[in-house]
Amino acid sequence: MLEIPGYDYDAAKKKYFKIEKSHTAPSEASWSADSVKRRRLDDASREEAQRRADLVRRHVKRHGLGKDIVRGGLLSREMDRGAGPAEDGRGRMADGDIGCAAWADGVADKGEIPFVPSFARLRSANLSCFWVGGDVAYATLDEETLVGTYLSTDENNRITFGKDPFTGEPSRTPQFRAEMIRCPQMSSITYHEPTHRMLLTSRESTSRESYHSCGLYSFSPPVEGEAPDQRWLLGETNEYQQLSIGHRCRDAWLVHTCTPAPASSDLLCVVGTSAGMLSVRTDDAMTWIAPEDRRRLPQEIFDVDFQQSNHNVLLAGGRRPRLWITDLRTPEPERTCIRHASSIAHLRSINPHQVLVAGLENTMSLYDMRFFGEQSNGNGRRPLLSFPGYKNAAHFHTGWDVCTEAGVAAAAQDDGTVKLFSLETGRTVRSPALDKIRTDTPVRALMFSTMGGERMPSLWVGEGQALRKFSLGGAAL
């Protein structure tokens, strides 16, 4: 068919219709400018999903991954169904689910890092926060002190702990090293790679008496050797700093989270607090990202992320049911927002245009920011996709992360389980290995991270006082 400026082709009726401006066309008219734009984006998304599915098929055929990744013929069964796209996370398996379903089905339990002896784990709480990167893992057991351990894996990607210094045999237990850092009520552990700095946040209340203090701590682990064989010296940090800034709040305030800035930015990180957002430069200068009028502030921020492809745009969410978008390039940062169905606990920019948001009242939604402009009508700000299998009624501090390589989101559920969701269709994708996780309370921390030598990220889950690893590959031995 021909592309005629100002007209749209209806394939069902085999006719061209003139596109009408949205403010003059009926709200549900298929020929309005917004409806045409949305339909074209949906068509482009379906074409992209089909392209990715075709790539998966060719990859499986070329590398013979069916017998290694997809046990029980799952992939071939789903490919033979020929189902169309599912709506709002419901319906039959779609082509867009093939890759993530294969990944989820092929994930195997690859061992754990036990932070306490097995006899002490029966009634232990789930880890509140941890971080894994390269061959190092950091975690806190008491939400105040930080302990680290080295990681290694065998030929099956299972966790090992190096060799015993006395026998030379593989060690059965990890060796922990405590950093001499006190961060009370530790709420997050992250790492800014460009400056080699670990960043810790604290939910300890900051009162007016400690006007300039801030619940953000940083330190640089000492290293030995040269890249790429450089090794961190765990437990040998001899100094750290607590960053400071004056605040305008009459009440006490605290820090919930910290998001390291991408390498393209001159920022160190952005911090989400109970009083709004803070930006921190690499020289440790701190600035409130907020106007003086507190009535216009996005209060109680639980998660922050940088828009992919544009480090000047921040996405934030918190107690108010709003997704906030802030542009840092203006003299006074410009801020817009759209309404979400509930308070927001987590969010992530998954590509230059889309953001995934999860919150209370069992709500997780995927939005397209191209519909957030001032000219968009109310329908343009509705979610592109919902995730009906996501169950979190009332918890802010739960484990949640996204792996765009596998096309999945991992989320802790109210019932103490961890579920995987397709970023293409919103469906829950089954993982036999993860289905075995059962805790008395919701898992509080999980993350995707790739160890050295691995091609795909692994999912790390804080279950009790142990850190478990789930990776693609054969079954655990």
PDB file of N, CA and C in Angstrom, residues 353-419:
ATOM      1  N   HIS A 353      12.236   4.726  25.199  1.00  0.00           N
ATOM      2  CA  HIS A 353      10.869   5.257  25.210  1.00  0.00           C
ATOM      3  C   HIS A 353       9.978   4.670  26.290  1.00  0.00           C
ATOM      4  N   GLN A 354      10.302   3.501  26.811  1.00  0.00           N
ATOM      5  CA  GLN A 354       9.383   2.817  27.711  1.00  0.00           C
ATOM      6  C   GLN A 354       9.931   2.707  29.120  1.00  0.00           C
ATOM      7  N   VAL A 355       9.011   2.776  30.090  1.00  0.00           N
ATOM      8  CA  VAL A 355       9.376   2.672  31.498  1.00  0.00           C
ATOM      9  C   VAL A 355       8.428   1.680  32.166  1.00  0.00           C
ATOM     10  N   LEU A 356       9.001   0.779  32.953  1.00  0.00           N
ATOM     11  CA  LEU A 356       8.226  -0.211  33.693  1.00  0.00           C
ATOM     12  C   LEU A 356       8.071   0.270  35.128  1.00  0.00           C
ATOM     13  N   VAL A 357       6.838   0.249  35.641  1.00  0.00           N
ATOM     14  CA  VAL A 357       6.522   0.779  36.966  1.00  0.00           C
ATOM     15  C   VAL A 357       5.797  -0.290  37.766  1.00  0.00           C
ATOM     16  N   ALA A 358       6.221  -0.508  39.017  1.00  0.00           N
ATOM     17  CA  ALA A 358       5.553  -1.465  39.903  1.00  0.00           C
ATOM     18  C   ALA A 358       5.276  -0.797  41.237  1.00  0.00           C
ATOM     19  N   GLY A 359       4.125  -1.108  41.810  1.00  0.00           N
ATOM     20  CA  GLY A 359       3.767  -0.464  43.075  1.00  0.00           C
ATOM     21  C   GLY A 359       2.872  -1.318  43.928  1.00  0.00           C
ATOM     22  N   LEU A 360       2.119  -0.654  44.784  1.00  0.00           N
ATOM     23  CA  LEU A 360       1.222  -1.343  45.690  1.00  0.00           C
ATOM     24  C   LEU A 360      -0.071  -1.714  44.960  1.00  0.00           C
ATOM     25  N   GLU A 361      -0.967  -2.371  45.694  1.00  0.00           N
ATOM     26  CA  GLU A 361      -2.270  -2.766  45.157  1.00  0.00           C
ATOM     27  C   GLU A 361      -2.137  -3.644  43.912  1.00  0.00           C
ATOM     28  N   ASN A 362      -1.058  -4.451  43.876  1.00  0.00           N
ATOM     29  CA  ASN A 362      -0.851  -5.434  42.801  1.00  0.00           C
ATOM     30  C   ASN A 362      -0.745  -4.798  41.417  1.00  0.00           C
ATOM     31  N   THR A 363      -0.139  -3.628  41.344  1.00  0.00           N
ATOM     32  CA  THR A 363      -0.067  -2.923  40.060  1.00  0.00           C
ATOM     33  C   THR A 363       1.352  -2.920  39.506  1.00  0.00           C
ATOM     34  N   MET A 364       1.506  -3.396  38.279  1.00  0.00           N
ATOM     35  CA  MET A 364       2.747  -3.242  37.527  1.00  0.00           C
ATOM     36  C   MET A 364       2.339  -2.935  36.085  1.00  0.00           C
ATOM     37  N   SER A 365       2.913  -1.857  35.524  1.00  0.00           N
ATOM     38  CA  SER A 365       2.476  -1.375  34.211  1.00  0.00           C
ATOM     39  C   SER A 365       3.666  -0.910  33.397  1.00  0.00           C
ATOM     40  N   LEU A 366       3.534  -1.040  32.079  1.00  0.00           N
ATOM     41  CA  LEU A 366       4.537  -0.550  31.139  1.00  0.00           C
ATOM     42  C   LEU A 366       3.952   0.654  30.415  1.00  0.00           C
ATOM     43  N   TYR A 367       4.682   1.793  30.440  1.00  0.00           N
ATOM     44  CA  TYR A 367       4.230   3.022  29.800  1.00  0.00           C
ATOM     45  C   TYR A 367       5.164   3.380  28.647  1.00  0.00           C
ATOM     46  N   ASP A 368       4.597   4.079  27.655  1.00  0.00           N
ATOM     47  CA  ASP A 368       5.382   4.645  26.565  1.00  0.00           C
ATOM     48  C   ASP A 368       5.425   6.152  26.757  1.00  0.00           C
ATOM     49  N   MET A 369       6.612   6.692  26.970  1.00  0.00           N
ATOM     50  CA  MET A 369       6.756   8.113  27.293  1.00  0.00           C
ATOM     51  C   MET A 369       6.448   9.023  26.115  1.00  0.00           C
ATOM     52  N   ARG A 370       6.379   8.486  24.914  1.00  0.00           N
ATOM     53  CA  ARG A 370       6.046   9.312  23.761  1.00  0.00           C
ATOM     54  C   ARG A 370       4.608   9.810  23.815  1.00  0.00           C
ATOM     55  N   PHE A 371       3.795   9.219  24.680  1.00  0.00           N
ATOM     56  CA  PHE A 371       2.414   9.668  24.831  1.00  0.00           C
ATOM     57  C   PHE A 371       2.244  10.621  26.009  1.00  0.00           C
ATOM     58  N   PHE A 372       3.346  11.036  26.653  1.00  0.00           N
ATOM     59  CA  PHE A 372       3.241  11.862  27.847  1.00  0.00           C
ATOM     60  C   PHE A 372       3.236  13.356  27.549  1.00  0.00           C
ATOM     61  N   GLY A 373       3.278  13.757  26.278  1.00  0.00           N
ATOM     62  CA  GLY A 373       3.337  15.170  25.932  1.00  0.00           C
ATOM     63  C   GLY A 373       2.085  15.906  26.340  1.00  0.00           C
ATOM     64  N   GLU A 374       2.173  17.235  26.381  1.00  0.00           N
ATOM     65  CA  GLU A 374       1.058  18.058  26.810  1.00  0.00           C
ATOM     66  C   GLU A 374      -0.153  17.899  25.902  1.00  0.00           C
ATOM     67  N   GLN A 375       0.073  17.542  24.624  1.00  0.00           N
ATOM     68  CA  GLN A 375      -1.033  17.424  23.687  1.00  0.00           C
ATOM     69  C   GLN A 375      -1.737  16.068  23.778  1.00  0.00           C
ATOM     70  N   SER A 376      -1.152  15.152  24.579  1.00  0.00           N
ATOM     71  CA  SER A 376      -1.765  13.834  24.682  1.00  0.00           C
ATOM     72  C   SER A 376      -3.054  13.913  25.483  1.00  0.00           C
ATOM     73  N   ASN A 377      -4.068  13.154  25.048  1.00  0.00           N
ATOM     74  CA  ASN A 377      -5.283  13.093  25.844  1.00  0.00           C
ATOM     75  C   ASN A 377      -5.119  12.071  26.959  1.00  0.00           C
ATOM     76  N   GLY A 378      -6.150  11.916  27.765  1.00  0.00           N
ATOM     77  CA  GLY A 378      -6.036  11.005  28.898  1.00  0.00           C
ATOM     78  C   GLY A 378      -5.744   9.579  28.493  1.00  0.00           C
ATOM     79  N   ASN A 379      -6.328   9.129  27.347  1.00  0.00           N
ATOM     80  CA  ASN A 379      -6.097   7.768  26.911  1.00  0.00           C
ATOM     81  C   ASN A 379      -4.642   7.528  26.534  1.00  0.00           C
ATOM     82  N   GLY A 380      -3.951   8.578  26.070  1.00  0.00           N
ATOM     83  CA  GLY A 380      -2.566   8.433  25.664  1.00  0.00           C
ATOM     84  C   GLY A 380      -1.626   8.152  26.804  1.00  0.00           C
ATOM     85  N   ARG A 381      -2.074   8.408  28.030  1.00  0.00           N
ATOM     86  CA  ARG A 381      -1.222   8.186  29.198  1.00  0.00           C
ATOM     87  C   ARG A 381      -1.553   6.883  29.910  1.00  0.00           C
ATOM     88  N   ARG A 382      -2.422   6.097  29.341  1.00  0.00           N
ATOM     89  CA  ARG A 382      -2.727   4.803  29.929  1.00  0.00           C
ATOM     90  C   ARG A 382      -1.580   3.836  29.661  1.00  0.00           C
ATOM     91  N   PRO A 383      -1.430   2.799  30.486  1.00  0.00           N
ATOM     92  CA  PRO A 383      -0.359   1.827  30.268  1.00  0.00           C
ATOM     93  C   PRO A 383      -0.501   1.115  28.928  1.00  0.00           C
ATOM     94  N   LEU A 384       0.651   0.831  28.308  1.00  0.00           N
ATOM     95  CA  LEU A 384       0.646  -0.011  27.122  1.00  0.00           C
ATOM     96  C   LEU A 384       0.369  -1.459  27.484  1.00  0.00           C
ATOM     97  N   LEU A 385       0.792  -1.840  28.688  1.00  0.00           N
ATOM     98  CA  LEU A 385       0.753  -3.237  29.083  1.00  0.00           C
ATOM     99  C   LEU A 385       0.567  -3.324  30.591  1.00  0.00           C
ATOM    100  N   SER A 386      -0.234  -4.269  31.039  1.00  0.00           N
ATOM    101  CA  SER A 386      -0.377  -4.527  32.470  1.00  0.00           C
ATOM    102  C   SER A 386       0.111  -5.935  32.777  1.00  0.00           C
ATOM    103  N   PHE A 387       0.358  -6.207  34.064  1.00  0.00           N
ATOM    104  CA  PHE A 387       0.936  -7.471  34.512  1.00  0.00           C
ATOM    105  C   PHE A 387       0.029  -8.050  35.603  1.00  0.00           C
ATOM    106  N   PRO A 388      -1.056  -8.691  35.226  1.00  0.00           N
ATOM    107  CA  PRO A 388      -2.046  -9.132  36.214  1.00  0.00           C
ATOM    108  C   PRO A 388      -1.531 -10.174  37.186  1.00  0.00           C
ATOM    109  N   GLY A 389      -0.430 -10.873  36.858  1.00  0.00           N
ATOM    110  CA  GLY A 389       0.102 -11.872  37.773  1.00  0.00           C
ATOM    111  C   GLY A 389       0.943 -11.307  38.896  1.00  0.00           C
ATOM    112  N   TYR A 390       1.233 -10.006  38.857  1.00  0.00           N
ATOM    113  CA  TYR A 390       2.057  -9.369  39.887  1.00  0.00           C
ATOM    114  C   TYR A 390       1.226  -9.167  41.150  1.00  0.00           C
ATOM    115  N   LYS A 391       1.692  -9.690  42.287  1.00  0.00           N
ATOM    116  CA  LYS A 391       0.957  -9.612  43.536  1.00  0.00           C
ATOM    117  C   LYS A 391       1.806  -8.959  44.633  1.00  0.00           C
ATOM    118  N   ASN A 392       1.513  -7.697  44.890  1.00  0.00           N
ATOM    119  CA  ASN A 392       2.139  -6.959  45.989  1.00  0.00           C
ATOM    120  C   ASN A 392       1.113  -5.935  46.468  1.00  0.00           C
ATOM    121  N   ALA A 393       0.442  -6.264  47.547  1.00  0.00           N
ATOM    122  CA  ALA A 393      -0.653  -5.409  48.002  1.00  0.00           C
ATOM    123  C   ALA A 393      -0.161  -4.188  48.766  1.00  0.00           C
ATOM    124  N   ALA A 394       0.878  -4.343  49.592  1.00  0.00           N
ATOM    125  CA  ALA A 394       1.174  -3.239  50.508  1.00  0.00           C
ATOM    126  C   ALA A 394       2.633  -3.100  50.916  1.00  0.00           C
ATOM    127  N   HIS A 395       3.582  -3.677  50.177  1.00  0.00           N
ATOM    128  CA  HIS A 395       4.984  -3.629  50.581  1.00  0.00           C
ATOM    129  C   HIS A 395       5.798  -2.735  49.640  1.00  0.00           C
ATOM    130  N   PHE A 396       6.498  -1.751  50.227  1.00  0.00           N
ATOM    131  CA  PHE A 396       7.378  -0.899  49.430  1.00  0.00           C
ATOM    132  C   PHE A 396       8.755  -1.532  49.231  1.00  0.00           C
ATOM    133  N   HIS A 397       9.286  -2.153  50.274  1.00  0.00           N
ATOM    134  CA  HIS A 397      10.670  -2.617  50.251  1.00  0.00           C
ATOM    135  C   HIS A 397      10.710  -4.112  49.912  1.00  0.00           C
ATOM    136  N   THR A 398      10.547  -4.391  48.622  1.00  0.00           N
ATOM    137  CA  THR A 398      10.566  -5.765  48.132  1.00  0.00           C
ATOM    138  C   THR A 398      11.591  -5.901  47.013  1.00  0.00           C
ATOM    139  N   GLY A 399      11.998  -7.135  46.729  1.00  0.00           N
ATOM    140  CA  GLY A 399      12.951  -7.378  45.653  1.00  0.00           C
ATOM    141  C   GLY A 399      12.307  -7.221  44.289  1.00  0.00           C
ATOM    142  N   TRP A 400      13.028  -6.559  43.387  1.00  0.00           N
ATOM    143  CA  TRP A 400      12.480  -6.295  42.041  1.00  0.00           C
ATOM    144  C   TRP A 400      13.625  -5.873  41.134  1.00  0.00           C
ATOM    145  N   ASP A 401      13.687  -6.415  39.923  1.00  0.00           N
ATOM    146  CA  ASP A 401      14.712  -6.002  38.970  1.00  0.00           C
ATOM    147  C   ASP A 401      14.277  -6.422  37.564  1.00  0.00           C
ATOM    148  N   VAL A 402      14.986  -5.886  36.568  1.00  0.00           N
ATOM    149  CA  VAL A 402      14.654  -6.120  35.166  1.00  0.00           C
ATOM    150  C   VAL A 402      15.898  -6.583  34.424  1.00  0.00           C
ATOM    151  N   CYS A 403      15.723  -7.559  33.547  1.00  0.00           N
ATOM    152  CA  CYS A 403      16.796  -8.023  32.660  1.00  0.00           C
ATOM    153  C   CYS A 403      16.313  -7.856  31.225  1.00  0.00           C
ATOM    154  N   THR A 404      16.767  -6.800  30.550  1.00  0.00           N
ATOM    155  CA  THR A 404      16.319  -6.561  29.184  1.00  0.00           C
ATOM    156  C   THR A 404      16.907  -7.577  28.214  1.00  0.00           C
ATOM    157  N   GLU A 405      18.085  -8.149  28.529  1.00  0.00           N
ATOM    158  CA  GLU A 405      18.668  -9.154  27.644  1.00  0.00           C
ATOM    159  C   GLU A 405      17.756 -10.379  27.527  1.00  0.00           C
ATOM    160  N   ALA A 406      17.163 -10.786  28.642  1.00  0.00           N
ATOM    161  CA  ALA A 406      16.260 -11.934  28.619  1.00  0.00           C
ATOM    162  C   ALA A 406      14.816 -11.527  28.395  1.00  0.00           C
ATOM    163  N   GLY A 407      14.530 -10.227  28.485  1.00  0.00           N
ATOM    164  CA  GLY A 407      13.160  -9.750  28.300  1.00  0.00           C
ATOM    165  C   GLY A 407      12.247 -10.076  29.454  1.00  0.00           C
ATOM    166  N   VAL A 408      12.790 -10.097  30.695  1.00  0.00           N
ATOM    167  CA  VAL A 408      11.974 -10.461  31.857  1.00  0.00           C
ATOM    168  C   VAL A 408      12.137  -9.445  32.984  1.00  0.00           C
ATOM    169  N   ALA A 409      11.111  -9.380  33.814  1.00  0.00           N
ATOM    170  CA  ALA A 409      11.171  -8.663  35.086  1.00  0.00           C
ATOM    171  C   ALA A 409      11.017  -9.694  36.190  1.00  0.00           C
ATOM    172  N   ALA A 410      11.822  -9.594  37.233  1.00  0.00           N
ATOM    173  CA  ALA A 410      11.724 -10.486  38.390  1.00  0.00           C
ATOM    174  C   ALA A 410      11.149  -9.692  39.556  1.00  0.00           C
ATOM    175  N   ALA A 411      10.157 -10.257  40.221  1.00  0.00           N
ATOM    176  CA  ALA A 411       9.482  -9.517  41.286  1.00  0.00           C
ATOM    177  C   ALA A 411       9.150 -10.441  42.446  1.00  0.00           C
ATOM    178  N   ALA A 412       9.437  -9.962  43.669  1.00  0.00           N
ATOM    179  CA  ALA A 412       9.015 -10.676  44.865  1.00  0.00           C
ATOM    180  C   ALA A 412       7.511 -10.521  45.028  1.00  0.00           C
ATOM    181  N   GLN A 413       6.845 -11.600  45.445  1.00  0.00           N
ATOM    182  CA  GLN A 413       5.403 -11.599  45.624  1.00  0.00           C
ATOM    183  C   GLN A 413       5.040 -11.548  47.111  1.00  0.00           C
ATOM    184  N   ASP A 414       3.803 -11.201  47.385  1.00  0.00           N
ATOM    185  CA  ASP A 414       3.315 -11.143  48.757  1.00  0.00           C
ATOM    186  C   ASP A 414       3.443 -12.465  49.502  1.00  0.00           C
ATOM    187  N   ASP A 415       3.331 -13.583  48.772  1.00  0.00           N
ATOM    188  CA  ASP A 415       3.307 -14.886  49.420  1.00  0.00           C
ATOM    189  C   ASP A 415       4.685 -15.478  49.643  1.00  0.00           C
ATOM    190  N   GLY A 416       5.746 -14.670  49.474  1.00  0.00           N
ATOM    191  CA  GLY A 416       7.095 -15.160  49.719  1.00  0.00           C
ATOM    192  C   GLY A 416       7.728 -15.858  48.543  1.00  0.00           C
ATOM    193  N   THR A 417       7.115 -15.790  47.366  1.00  0.00           N
ATOM    194  CA  THR A 417       7.685 -16.384  46.164  1.00  0.00           C
ATOM    195  C   THR A 417       8.308 -15.301  45.289  1.00  0.00           C
ATOM    196  N   VAL A 418       9.007 -15.721  44.234  1.00  0.00           N
ATOM    197  CA  VAL A 418       9.566 -14.817  43.232  1.00  0.00           C
ATOM    198  C   VAL A 418       9.054 -15.258  41.871  1.00  0.00           C
ATOM    199  N   LYS A 419       8.490 -14.322  41.113  1.00  0.00           N
ATOM    200  CA  LYS A 419       7.936 -14.635  39.808  1.00  0.00           C
ATOM    201  C   LYS A 419       8.658 -13.848  38.716  1.00  0.00           C
TER     202      LYS A 419
END
